[in-house]
Short mmCIF file of C-alpha atoms in Angstrom, two decimals:
data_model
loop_
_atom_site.label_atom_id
_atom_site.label_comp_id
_atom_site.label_asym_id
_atom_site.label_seq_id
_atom_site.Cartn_x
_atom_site.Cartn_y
_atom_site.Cartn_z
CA UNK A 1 104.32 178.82 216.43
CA UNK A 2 106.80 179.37 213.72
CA UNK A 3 107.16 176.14 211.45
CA UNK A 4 110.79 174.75 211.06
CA UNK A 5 112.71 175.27 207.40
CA UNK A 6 112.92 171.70 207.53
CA UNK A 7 109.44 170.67 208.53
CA UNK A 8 108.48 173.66 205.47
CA UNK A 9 110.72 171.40 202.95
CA UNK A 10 109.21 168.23 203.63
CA UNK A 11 105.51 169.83 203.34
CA UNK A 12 107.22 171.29 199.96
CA UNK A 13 107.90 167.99 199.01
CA UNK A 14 104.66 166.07 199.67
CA UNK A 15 103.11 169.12 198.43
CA UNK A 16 104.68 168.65 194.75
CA UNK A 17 104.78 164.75 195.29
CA UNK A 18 100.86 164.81 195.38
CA UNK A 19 100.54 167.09 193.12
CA UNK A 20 102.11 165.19 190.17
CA UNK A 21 100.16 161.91 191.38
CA UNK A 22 96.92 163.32 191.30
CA UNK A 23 98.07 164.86 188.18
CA UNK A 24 99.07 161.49 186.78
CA UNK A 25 95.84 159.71 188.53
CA UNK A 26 93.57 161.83 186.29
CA UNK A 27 95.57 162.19 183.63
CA UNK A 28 96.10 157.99 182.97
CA UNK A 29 92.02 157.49 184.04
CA UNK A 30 90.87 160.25 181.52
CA UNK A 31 93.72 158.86 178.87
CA UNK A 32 92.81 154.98 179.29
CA UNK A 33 89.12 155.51 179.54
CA UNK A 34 88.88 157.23 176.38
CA UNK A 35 91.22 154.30 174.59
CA UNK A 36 89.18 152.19 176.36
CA UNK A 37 85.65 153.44 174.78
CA UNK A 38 87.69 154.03 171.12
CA UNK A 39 88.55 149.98 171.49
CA UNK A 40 84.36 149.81 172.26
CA UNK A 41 83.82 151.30 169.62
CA UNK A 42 86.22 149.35 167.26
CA UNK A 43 84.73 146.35 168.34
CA UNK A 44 81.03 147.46 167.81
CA UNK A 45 82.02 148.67 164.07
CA UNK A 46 83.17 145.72 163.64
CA UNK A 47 79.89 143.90 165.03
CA UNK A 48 78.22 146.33 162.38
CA UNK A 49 80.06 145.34 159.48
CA UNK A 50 78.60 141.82 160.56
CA UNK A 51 75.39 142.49 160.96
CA UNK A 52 75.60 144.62 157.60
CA UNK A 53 76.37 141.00 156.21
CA UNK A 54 73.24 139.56 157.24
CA UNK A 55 71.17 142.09 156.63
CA UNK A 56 72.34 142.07 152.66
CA UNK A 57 72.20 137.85 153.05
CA UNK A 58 68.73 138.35 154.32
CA UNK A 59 67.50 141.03 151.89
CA UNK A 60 68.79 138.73 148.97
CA UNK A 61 66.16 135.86 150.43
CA UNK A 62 63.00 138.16 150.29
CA UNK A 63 64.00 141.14 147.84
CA UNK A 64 62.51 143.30 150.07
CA UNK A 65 62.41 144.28 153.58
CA UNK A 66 58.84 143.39 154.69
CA UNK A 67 60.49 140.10 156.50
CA UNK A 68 61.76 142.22 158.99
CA UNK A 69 58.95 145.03 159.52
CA UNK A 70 57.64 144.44 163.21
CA UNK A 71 59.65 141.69 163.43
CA UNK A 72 61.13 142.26 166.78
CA UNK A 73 62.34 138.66 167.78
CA UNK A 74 64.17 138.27 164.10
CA UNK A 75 65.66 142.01 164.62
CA UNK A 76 66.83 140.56 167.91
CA UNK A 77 68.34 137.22 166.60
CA UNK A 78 69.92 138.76 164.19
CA UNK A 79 71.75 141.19 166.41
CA UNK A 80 72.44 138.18 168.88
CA UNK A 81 74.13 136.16 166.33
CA UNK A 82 76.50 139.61 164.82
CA UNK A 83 77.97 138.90 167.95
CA UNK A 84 80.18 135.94 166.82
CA UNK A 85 82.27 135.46 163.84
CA UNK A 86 82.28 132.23 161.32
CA UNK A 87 78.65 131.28 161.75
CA UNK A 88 77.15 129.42 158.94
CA UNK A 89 74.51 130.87 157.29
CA UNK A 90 72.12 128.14 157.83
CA UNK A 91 72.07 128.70 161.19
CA UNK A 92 71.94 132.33 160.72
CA UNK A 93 67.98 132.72 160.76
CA UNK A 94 67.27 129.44 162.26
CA UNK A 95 65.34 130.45 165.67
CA UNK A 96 65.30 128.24 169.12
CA UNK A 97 62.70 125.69 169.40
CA UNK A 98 62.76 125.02 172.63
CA UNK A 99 63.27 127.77 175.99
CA UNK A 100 66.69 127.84 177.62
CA UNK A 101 67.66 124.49 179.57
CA UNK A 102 66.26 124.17 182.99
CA UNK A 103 68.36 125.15 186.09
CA UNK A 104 69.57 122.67 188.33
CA UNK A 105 67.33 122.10 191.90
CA UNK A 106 68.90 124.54 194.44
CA UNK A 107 70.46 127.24 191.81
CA UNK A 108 69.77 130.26 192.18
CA UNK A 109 71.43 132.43 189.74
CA UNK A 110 73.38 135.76 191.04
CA UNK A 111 71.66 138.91 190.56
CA UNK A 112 73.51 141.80 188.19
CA UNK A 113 72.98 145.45 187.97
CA UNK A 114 71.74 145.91 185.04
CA UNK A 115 73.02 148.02 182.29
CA UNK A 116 71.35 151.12 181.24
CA UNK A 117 68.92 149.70 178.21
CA UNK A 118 69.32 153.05 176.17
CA UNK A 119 73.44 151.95 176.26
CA UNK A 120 73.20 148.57 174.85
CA UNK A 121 74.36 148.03 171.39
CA UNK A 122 71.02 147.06 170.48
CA UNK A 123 69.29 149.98 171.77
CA UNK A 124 71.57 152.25 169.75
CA UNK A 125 72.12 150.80 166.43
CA UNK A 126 69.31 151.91 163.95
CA UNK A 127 68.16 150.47 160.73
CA UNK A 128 66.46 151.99 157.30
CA UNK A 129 65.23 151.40 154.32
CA UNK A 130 66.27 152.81 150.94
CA UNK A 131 64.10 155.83 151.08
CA UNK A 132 65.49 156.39 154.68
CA UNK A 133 62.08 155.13 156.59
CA UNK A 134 62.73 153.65 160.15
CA UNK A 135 62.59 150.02 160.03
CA UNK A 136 64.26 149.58 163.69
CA UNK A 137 65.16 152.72 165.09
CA UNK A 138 66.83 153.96 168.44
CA UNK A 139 65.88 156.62 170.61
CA UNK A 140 68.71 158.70 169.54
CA UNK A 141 67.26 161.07 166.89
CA UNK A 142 67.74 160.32 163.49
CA UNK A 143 69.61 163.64 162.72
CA UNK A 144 72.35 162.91 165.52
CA UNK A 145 73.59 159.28 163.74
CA UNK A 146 75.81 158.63 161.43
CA UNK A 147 74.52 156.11 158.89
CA UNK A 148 76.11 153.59 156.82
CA UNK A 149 74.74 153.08 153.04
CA UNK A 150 73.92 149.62 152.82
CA UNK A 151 74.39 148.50 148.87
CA UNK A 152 73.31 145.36 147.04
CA UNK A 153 73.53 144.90 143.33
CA UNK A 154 74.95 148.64 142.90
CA UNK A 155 71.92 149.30 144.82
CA UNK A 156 71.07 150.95 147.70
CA UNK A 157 68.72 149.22 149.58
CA UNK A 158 68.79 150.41 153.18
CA UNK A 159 71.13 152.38 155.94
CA UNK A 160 72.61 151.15 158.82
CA UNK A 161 73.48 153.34 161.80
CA UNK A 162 75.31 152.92 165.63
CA UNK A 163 75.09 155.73 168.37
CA UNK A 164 78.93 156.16 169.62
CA UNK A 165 78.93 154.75 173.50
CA UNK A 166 79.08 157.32 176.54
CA UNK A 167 80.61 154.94 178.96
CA UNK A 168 81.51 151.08 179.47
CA UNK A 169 78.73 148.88 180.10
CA UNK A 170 79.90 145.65 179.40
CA UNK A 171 80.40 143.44 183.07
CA UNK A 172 83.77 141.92 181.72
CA UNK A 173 84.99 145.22 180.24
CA UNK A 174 83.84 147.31 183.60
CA UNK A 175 85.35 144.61 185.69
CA UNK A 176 88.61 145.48 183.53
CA UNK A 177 88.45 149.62 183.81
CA UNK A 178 87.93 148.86 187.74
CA UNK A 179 91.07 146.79 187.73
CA UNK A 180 92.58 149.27 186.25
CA UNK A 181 91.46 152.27 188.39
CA UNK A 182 92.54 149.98 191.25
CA UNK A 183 95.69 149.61 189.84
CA UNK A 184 96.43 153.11 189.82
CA UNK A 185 95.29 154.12 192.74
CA UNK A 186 97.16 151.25 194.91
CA UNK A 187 100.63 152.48 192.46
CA UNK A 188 99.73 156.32 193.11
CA UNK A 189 99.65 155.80 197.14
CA UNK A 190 102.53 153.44 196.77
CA UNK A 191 104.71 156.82 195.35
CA UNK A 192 103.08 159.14 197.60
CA UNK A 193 104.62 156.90 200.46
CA UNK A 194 107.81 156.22 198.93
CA UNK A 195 108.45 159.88 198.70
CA UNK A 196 106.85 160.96 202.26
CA UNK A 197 109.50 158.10 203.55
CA UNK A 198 112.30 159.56 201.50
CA UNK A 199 111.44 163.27 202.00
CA UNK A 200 111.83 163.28 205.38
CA UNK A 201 115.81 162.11 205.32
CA UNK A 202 116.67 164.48 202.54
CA UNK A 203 115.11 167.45 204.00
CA UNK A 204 116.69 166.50 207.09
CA UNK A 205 120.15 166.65 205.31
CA UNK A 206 119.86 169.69 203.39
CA UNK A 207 118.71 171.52 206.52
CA UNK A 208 121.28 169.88 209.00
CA UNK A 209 123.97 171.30 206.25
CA UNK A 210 122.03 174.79 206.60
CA UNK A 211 121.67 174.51 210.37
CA UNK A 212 125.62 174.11 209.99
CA UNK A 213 126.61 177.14 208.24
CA UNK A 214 123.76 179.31 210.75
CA UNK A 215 125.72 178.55 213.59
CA UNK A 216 129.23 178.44 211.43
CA UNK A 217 127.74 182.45 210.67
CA UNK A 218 126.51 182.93 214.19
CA UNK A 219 130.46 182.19 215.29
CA UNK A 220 131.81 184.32 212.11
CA UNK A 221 129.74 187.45 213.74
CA UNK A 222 131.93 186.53 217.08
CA UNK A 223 135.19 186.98 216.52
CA UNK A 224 135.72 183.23 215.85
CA UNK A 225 137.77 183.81 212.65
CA UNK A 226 139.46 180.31 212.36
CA UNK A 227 135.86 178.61 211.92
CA UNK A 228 135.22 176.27 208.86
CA UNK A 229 132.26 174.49 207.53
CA UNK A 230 132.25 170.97 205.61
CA UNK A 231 133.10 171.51 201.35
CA UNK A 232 131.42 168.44 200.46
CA UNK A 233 129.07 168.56 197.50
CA UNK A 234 129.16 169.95 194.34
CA UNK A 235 125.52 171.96 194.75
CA UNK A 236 124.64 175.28 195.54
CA UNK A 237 125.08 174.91 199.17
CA UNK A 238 128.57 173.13 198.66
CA UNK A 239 129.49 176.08 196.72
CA UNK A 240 128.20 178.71 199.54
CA UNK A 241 130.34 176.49 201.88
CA UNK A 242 133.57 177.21 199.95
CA UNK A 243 132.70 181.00 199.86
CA UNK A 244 131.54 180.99 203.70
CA UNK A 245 135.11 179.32 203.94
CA UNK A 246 136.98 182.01 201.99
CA UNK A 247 134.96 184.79 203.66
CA UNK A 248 136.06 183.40 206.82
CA UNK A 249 140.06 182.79 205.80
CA UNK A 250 139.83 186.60 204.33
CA UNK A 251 138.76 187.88 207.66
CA UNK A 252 141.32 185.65 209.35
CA UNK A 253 143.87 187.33 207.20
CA UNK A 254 142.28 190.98 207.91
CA UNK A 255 142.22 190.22 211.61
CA UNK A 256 145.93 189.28 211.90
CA UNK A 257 146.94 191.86 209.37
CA UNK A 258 145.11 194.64 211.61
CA UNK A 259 146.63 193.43 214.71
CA UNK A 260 149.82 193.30 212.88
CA UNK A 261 149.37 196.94 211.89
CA UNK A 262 148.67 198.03 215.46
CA UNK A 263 151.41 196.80 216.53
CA UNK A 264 153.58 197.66 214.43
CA UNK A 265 152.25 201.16 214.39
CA UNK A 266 152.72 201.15 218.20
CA UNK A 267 156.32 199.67 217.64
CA UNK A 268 157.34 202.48 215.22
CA UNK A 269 155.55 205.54 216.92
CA UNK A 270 157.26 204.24 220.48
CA UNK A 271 160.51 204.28 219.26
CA UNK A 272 161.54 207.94 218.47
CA UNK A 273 159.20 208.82 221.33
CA UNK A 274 161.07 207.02 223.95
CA UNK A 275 164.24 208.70 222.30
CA UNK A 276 162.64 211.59 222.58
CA UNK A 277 161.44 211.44 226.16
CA UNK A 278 165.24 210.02 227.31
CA UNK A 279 166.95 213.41 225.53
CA UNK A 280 164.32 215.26 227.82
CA UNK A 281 165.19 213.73 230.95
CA UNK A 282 168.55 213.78 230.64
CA UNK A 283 168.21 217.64 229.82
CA UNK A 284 165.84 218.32 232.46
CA UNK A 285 167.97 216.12 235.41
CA UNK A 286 171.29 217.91 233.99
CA UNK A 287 172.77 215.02 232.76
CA UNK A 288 172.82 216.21 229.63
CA UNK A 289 173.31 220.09 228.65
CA UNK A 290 171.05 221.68 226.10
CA UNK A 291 173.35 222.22 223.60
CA UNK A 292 172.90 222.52 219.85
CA UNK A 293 173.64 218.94 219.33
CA UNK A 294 170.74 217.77 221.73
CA UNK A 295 168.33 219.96 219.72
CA UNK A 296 169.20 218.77 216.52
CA UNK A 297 169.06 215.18 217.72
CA UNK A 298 165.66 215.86 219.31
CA UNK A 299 164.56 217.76 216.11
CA UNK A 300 165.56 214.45 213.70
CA UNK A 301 163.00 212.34 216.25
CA UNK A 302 160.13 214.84 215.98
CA UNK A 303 161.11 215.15 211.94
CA UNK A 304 160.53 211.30 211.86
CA UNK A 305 157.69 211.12 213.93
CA UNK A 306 156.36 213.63 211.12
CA UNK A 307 157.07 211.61 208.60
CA UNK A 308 155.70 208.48 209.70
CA UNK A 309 152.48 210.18 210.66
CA UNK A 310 152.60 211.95 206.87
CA UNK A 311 153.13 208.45 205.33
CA UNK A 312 149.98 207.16 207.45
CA UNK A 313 147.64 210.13 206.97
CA UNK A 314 148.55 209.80 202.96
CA UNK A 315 147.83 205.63 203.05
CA UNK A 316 144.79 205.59 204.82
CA UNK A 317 143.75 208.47 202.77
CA UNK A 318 144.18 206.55 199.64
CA UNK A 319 142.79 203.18 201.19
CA UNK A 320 139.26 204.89 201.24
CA UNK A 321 139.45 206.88 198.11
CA UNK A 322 140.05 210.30 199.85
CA UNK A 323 143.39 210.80 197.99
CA UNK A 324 142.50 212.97 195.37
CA UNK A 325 144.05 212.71 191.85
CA UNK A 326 144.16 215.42 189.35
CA UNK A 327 144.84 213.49 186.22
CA UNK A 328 145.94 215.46 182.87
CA UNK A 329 148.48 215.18 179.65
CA UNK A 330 151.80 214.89 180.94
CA UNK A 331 155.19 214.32 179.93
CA UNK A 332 156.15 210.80 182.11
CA UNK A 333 159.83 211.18 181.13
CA UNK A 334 160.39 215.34 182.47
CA UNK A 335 158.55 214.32 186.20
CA UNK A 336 160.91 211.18 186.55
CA UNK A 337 163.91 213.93 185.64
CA UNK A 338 162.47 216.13 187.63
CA UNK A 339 162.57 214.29 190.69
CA UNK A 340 165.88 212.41 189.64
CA UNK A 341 167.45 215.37 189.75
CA UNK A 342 166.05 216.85 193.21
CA UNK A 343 167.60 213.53 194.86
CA UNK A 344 170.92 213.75 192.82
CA UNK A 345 173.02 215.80 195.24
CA UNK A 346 171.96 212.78 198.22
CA UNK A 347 172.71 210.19 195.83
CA UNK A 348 176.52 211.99 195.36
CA UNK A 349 177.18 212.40 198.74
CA UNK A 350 176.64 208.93 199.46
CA UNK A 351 178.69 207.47 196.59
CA UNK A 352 175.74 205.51 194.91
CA UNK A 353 175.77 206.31 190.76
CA UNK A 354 172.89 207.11 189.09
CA UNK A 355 172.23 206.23 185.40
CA UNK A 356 168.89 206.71 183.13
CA UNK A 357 168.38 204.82 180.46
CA UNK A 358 165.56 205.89 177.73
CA UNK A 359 164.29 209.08 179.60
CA UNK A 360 165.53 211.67 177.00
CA UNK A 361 163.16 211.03 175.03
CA UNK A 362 159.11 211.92 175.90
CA UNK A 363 156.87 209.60 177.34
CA UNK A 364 153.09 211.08 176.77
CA UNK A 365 151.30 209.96 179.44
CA UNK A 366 147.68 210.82 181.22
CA UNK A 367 147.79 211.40 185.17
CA UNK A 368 148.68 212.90 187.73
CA UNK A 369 152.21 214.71 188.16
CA UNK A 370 152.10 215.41 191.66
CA UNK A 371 151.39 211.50 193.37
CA UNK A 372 153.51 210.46 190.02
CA UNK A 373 156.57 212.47 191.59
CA UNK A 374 156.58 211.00 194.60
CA UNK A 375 155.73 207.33 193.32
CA UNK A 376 159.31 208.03 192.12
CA UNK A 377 160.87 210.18 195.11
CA UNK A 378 160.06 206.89 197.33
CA UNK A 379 161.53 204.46 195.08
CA UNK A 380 164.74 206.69 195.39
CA UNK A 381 164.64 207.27 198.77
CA UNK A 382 163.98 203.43 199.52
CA UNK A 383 167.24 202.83 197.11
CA UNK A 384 169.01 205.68 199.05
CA UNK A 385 168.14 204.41 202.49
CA UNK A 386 168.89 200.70 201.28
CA UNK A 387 171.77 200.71 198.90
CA UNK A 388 175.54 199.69 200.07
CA UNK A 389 177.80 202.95 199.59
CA UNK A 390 179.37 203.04 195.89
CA UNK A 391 176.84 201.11 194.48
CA UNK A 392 174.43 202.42 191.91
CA UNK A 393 170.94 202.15 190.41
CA UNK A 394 169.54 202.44 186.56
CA UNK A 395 166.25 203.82 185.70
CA UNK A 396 165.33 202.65 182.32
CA UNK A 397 161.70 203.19 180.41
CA UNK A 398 160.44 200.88 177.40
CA UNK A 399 157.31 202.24 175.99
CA UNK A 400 154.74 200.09 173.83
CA UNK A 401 151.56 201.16 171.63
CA UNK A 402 149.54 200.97 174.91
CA UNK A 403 151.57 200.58 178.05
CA UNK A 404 154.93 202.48 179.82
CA UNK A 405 157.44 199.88 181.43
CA UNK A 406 159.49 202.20 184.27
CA UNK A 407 162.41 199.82 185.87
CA UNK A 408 164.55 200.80 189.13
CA UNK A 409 167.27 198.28 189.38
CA UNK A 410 169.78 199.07 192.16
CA UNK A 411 172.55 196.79 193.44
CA UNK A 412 173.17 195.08 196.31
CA UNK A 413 172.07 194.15 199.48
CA UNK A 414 169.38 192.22 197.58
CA UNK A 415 166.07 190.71 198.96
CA UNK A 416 165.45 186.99 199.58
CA UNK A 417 162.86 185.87 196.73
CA UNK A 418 160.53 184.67 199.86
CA UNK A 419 159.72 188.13 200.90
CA UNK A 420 159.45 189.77 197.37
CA UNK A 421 155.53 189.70 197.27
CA UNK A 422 155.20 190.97 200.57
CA UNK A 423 157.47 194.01 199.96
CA UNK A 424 154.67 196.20 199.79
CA UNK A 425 152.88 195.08 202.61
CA UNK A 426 152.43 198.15 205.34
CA UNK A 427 155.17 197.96 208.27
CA UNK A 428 156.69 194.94 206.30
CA UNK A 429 160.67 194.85 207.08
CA UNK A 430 162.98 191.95 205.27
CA UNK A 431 165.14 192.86 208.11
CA UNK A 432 163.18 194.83 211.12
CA UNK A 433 167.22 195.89 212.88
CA UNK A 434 168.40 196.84 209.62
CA UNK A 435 165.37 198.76 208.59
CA UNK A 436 164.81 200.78 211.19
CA UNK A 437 168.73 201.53 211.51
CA UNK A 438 168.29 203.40 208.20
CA UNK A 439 164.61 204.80 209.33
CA UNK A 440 162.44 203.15 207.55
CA UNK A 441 158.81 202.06 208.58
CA UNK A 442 157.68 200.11 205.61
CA UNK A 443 155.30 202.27 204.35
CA UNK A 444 156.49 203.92 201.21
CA UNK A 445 156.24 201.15 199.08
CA UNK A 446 153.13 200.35 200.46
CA UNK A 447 152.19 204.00 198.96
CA UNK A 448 153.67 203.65 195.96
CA UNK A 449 151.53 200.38 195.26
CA UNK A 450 148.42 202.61 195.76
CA UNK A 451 149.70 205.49 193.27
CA UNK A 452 150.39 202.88 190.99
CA UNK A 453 147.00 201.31 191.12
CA UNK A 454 145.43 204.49 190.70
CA UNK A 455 146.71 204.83 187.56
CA UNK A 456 145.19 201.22 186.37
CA UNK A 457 149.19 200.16 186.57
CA UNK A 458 151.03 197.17 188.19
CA UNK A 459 154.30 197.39 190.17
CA UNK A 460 156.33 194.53 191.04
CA UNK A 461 159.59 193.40 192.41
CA UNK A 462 161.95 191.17 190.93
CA UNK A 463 165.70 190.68 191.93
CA UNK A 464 168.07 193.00 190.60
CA UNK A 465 170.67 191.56 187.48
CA UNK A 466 173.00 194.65 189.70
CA UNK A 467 172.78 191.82 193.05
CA UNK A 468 170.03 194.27 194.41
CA UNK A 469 166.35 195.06 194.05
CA UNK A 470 164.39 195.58 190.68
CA UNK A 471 161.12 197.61 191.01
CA UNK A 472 159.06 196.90 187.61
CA UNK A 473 156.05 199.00 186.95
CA UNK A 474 153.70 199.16 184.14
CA UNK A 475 151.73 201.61 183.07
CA UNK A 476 148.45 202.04 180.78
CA UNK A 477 149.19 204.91 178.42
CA UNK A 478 145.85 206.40 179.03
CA UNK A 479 146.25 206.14 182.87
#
């Protein structure tokens, strides 16, 4: 059985969520157990220092240290009373008379582990005269402690040693460490709830906004185009929403563009075939006869068909990079004459002037000659086709330290602003009667934008200062 993403997350999360407590746990008993024994230890150096003050006190009242050989019950009393602070010396070496005070009838005092003798403070502090003899010693060897010179009149008389603690044996202090460890433990389950509670929610949300953009996907992959996710959040998966959401509006736009193009390509190739079937008919019922004017008419439709079929074959060849370009020093400013003047003798016998502006000169350029000439032959056949009779068009070049600036500026009919950026859209008419009254099917300046952009170049149109259209292309010198 395959385990959910979500279920995977939340096992992620306790996963971690333990992790770092146990972490913590250990981390905080280690840490306050070792502060712990160094405040121990404080505390006993501190009961040294007092019982370093008796001992001197004591040594003073019998100049030597015989008083205290096998003397176990003074040793003793003297390492009950370093216990306290402020006690008088008199009652520093005065011993009990009497036994402890009798227990009440009926007590019976509470028994108490008790503490590892070889632990106790008095098991591991360690006394010795000035030539370093054992006087009281520990069972810790002598080599292992760290002694304490013990000085009286600028004289060393003795030295006075404590065995660090291993562990806590004091009842109060123990009682304290378990609170502590108790403590912990009851605030480390506390956050390992807190976050199993919490987990489950979040993980839940993250994977519900996941689940969403699965089955958002799983609709993309069917044809359902106009799908759209939820934007919300500024996260990673708030950012893959906004690209799922322009993926999808980009193959929206491809969709209705390729249906578009169908169409349209239907639309265009159907025309000039019906013509071209009617003509037949009518030769082949008698209507009409099969004179020289029926073949010429049936020889422009099968010229056009060509044409529109040329124009295809060349834009889908240069849509997936099959167009080949032979790119090489050129002269820019000889191919746009070149082709100017191939197109001249149409331009004349339709009454529309043509005037170039900055072409005498030469424009050094890098590319190729070929698509270059007819980049240009379409923008003059798209002014030819276009242009009111006895109008005219200007081809100026400005040339920079890096780019070429080519302009075609023609005058009227102009084009509404609203459909300049779409000019060079395939099949794309301003005015679809009008368009195809002068033959064209929208596809040569959809050309021409490739040509350009195989040179690295921009081309855009502008409205003519003439009252027509202004074709603006730019050109990297190096192509």
């Amino acid at each position: 059985m395959k385990m959910s993403i979500k279920h995977r997350l939340y096992l992620a999360f306790l996963a971690a969520t333990g992790l770092v407590v146990v972490s913590m746990f250990l981390i905080t008993k280690f840490s306050f157990e070792r502060s712990l024994l160094r405040y121990v230890n404080t505390m006993e150096q501190e009961r040294l220092v007092r019982l370093e003050t008796l001992l001197k006190e004591a040594y003073l009242q019998h100049r030597s240290w015989d008083f205290l050989h096998g003397n176990r019950r003074l040793w003793k009393h003297l390492l009950m009373i370093s216990r306290h602070e402020n006690i008088p010396f008199a009652t520093r070496h005065e011993f009990p008379k009497r036994g402890p005070e009798p227990a009440p009838p009926g007590f019976r005092p509470r028994k108490r582990a008790a503490p590892p003798m070889h632990q106790t403070f008095d098991w591991r502090v360690s006394l010795l005269d000035g030539e370093k003899r054992p006087i009281h010693a520990s069972p810790t060897p002598v080599d292992k402690i760290l002694f304490r010179p013990i000085s009286v009149e600028n004289r060393i008389i003795g030295y006075l040693g404590l065995t660090p603690p291993v562990f806590i044996i004091d009842d109060h202090q123990r009682r304290f460490a378990q609170e502590q460890r108790r403590s912990m433990i009851f605030l480390s389950l506390f956050v390992a709830a807190a976050v199993a509670l919490l987990s489950l929610p979040l993980s839940r949300r993250m994977v519900k906004r996941l689940t969403n953009l699965a089955e958002a996907t799983h609709g993309l992959t069917a044809g359902r185009y106009d799908i759209r996710v939820d934007e919300a959040g500024g996260d990673e998966l708030g950012q893959l929403a906004r690209d799922f959401n322009s993926l999808a509006r980009a193959l929206e736009n491809n969709e209705a563009s390729r249906r578009r193009w169908v169409a349209d390509i239907s639309h265009e190739l159907r025309t000039p075939l019906a013509i071209l079937r009617g003509e037949i008919e009518a030769v082949q019922d008698g209507v009409r006869p099969l004179s020289e004017q029926t073949l010429e008419t049936l020889h422009g439709e099968v010229m056009r068909l060509e044409r529109l079929v040329g124009d295809l074959y060349e834009l889908s060849l240069s849509d997936i990079g099959a167009l080949q370009y032979r790119k090489s020093a050129m002269d820019l400013a000889e191919v746009l004459r070149h082709t100017t003047e191939a197109h001249r003798a149409e331009f004349d016998d339709k009454g529309i002037g043509l005037h170039m502006r900055g072409i005498a000169t030469s424009l050094p350029f890098q590319g190729d000659a070929e698509r270059l000439s007819q980049l240009f032959s379409n923008l003059l056949k798209n002014t030819l086709r276009y242009t009111d009779p006895g109008g005219k068009l200007e081809i100026s070049a400005e040339m920079t330290k890096t780019t070429i600036q080519l302009n075609f500026m023609d005058s009227a009919p102009g084009v509404p602003e609203a459909s300049l950026p779409r000019l060079f859209d395939r099949l794309y008419r301003v005015e679809n009667s009008r368009s195809r009254q002068h033959g064209g099917a929208g596809l040569g300046l959809a050309l021409c934008r490739n040509i350009v952009e195989a040179h690295n170049g921009t081309i855009e149109a502008r409205p003519s200062p003439l009252g027509g259209l202004w074709i603006a292309i730019i050109l990297p010198l190096n192509g």
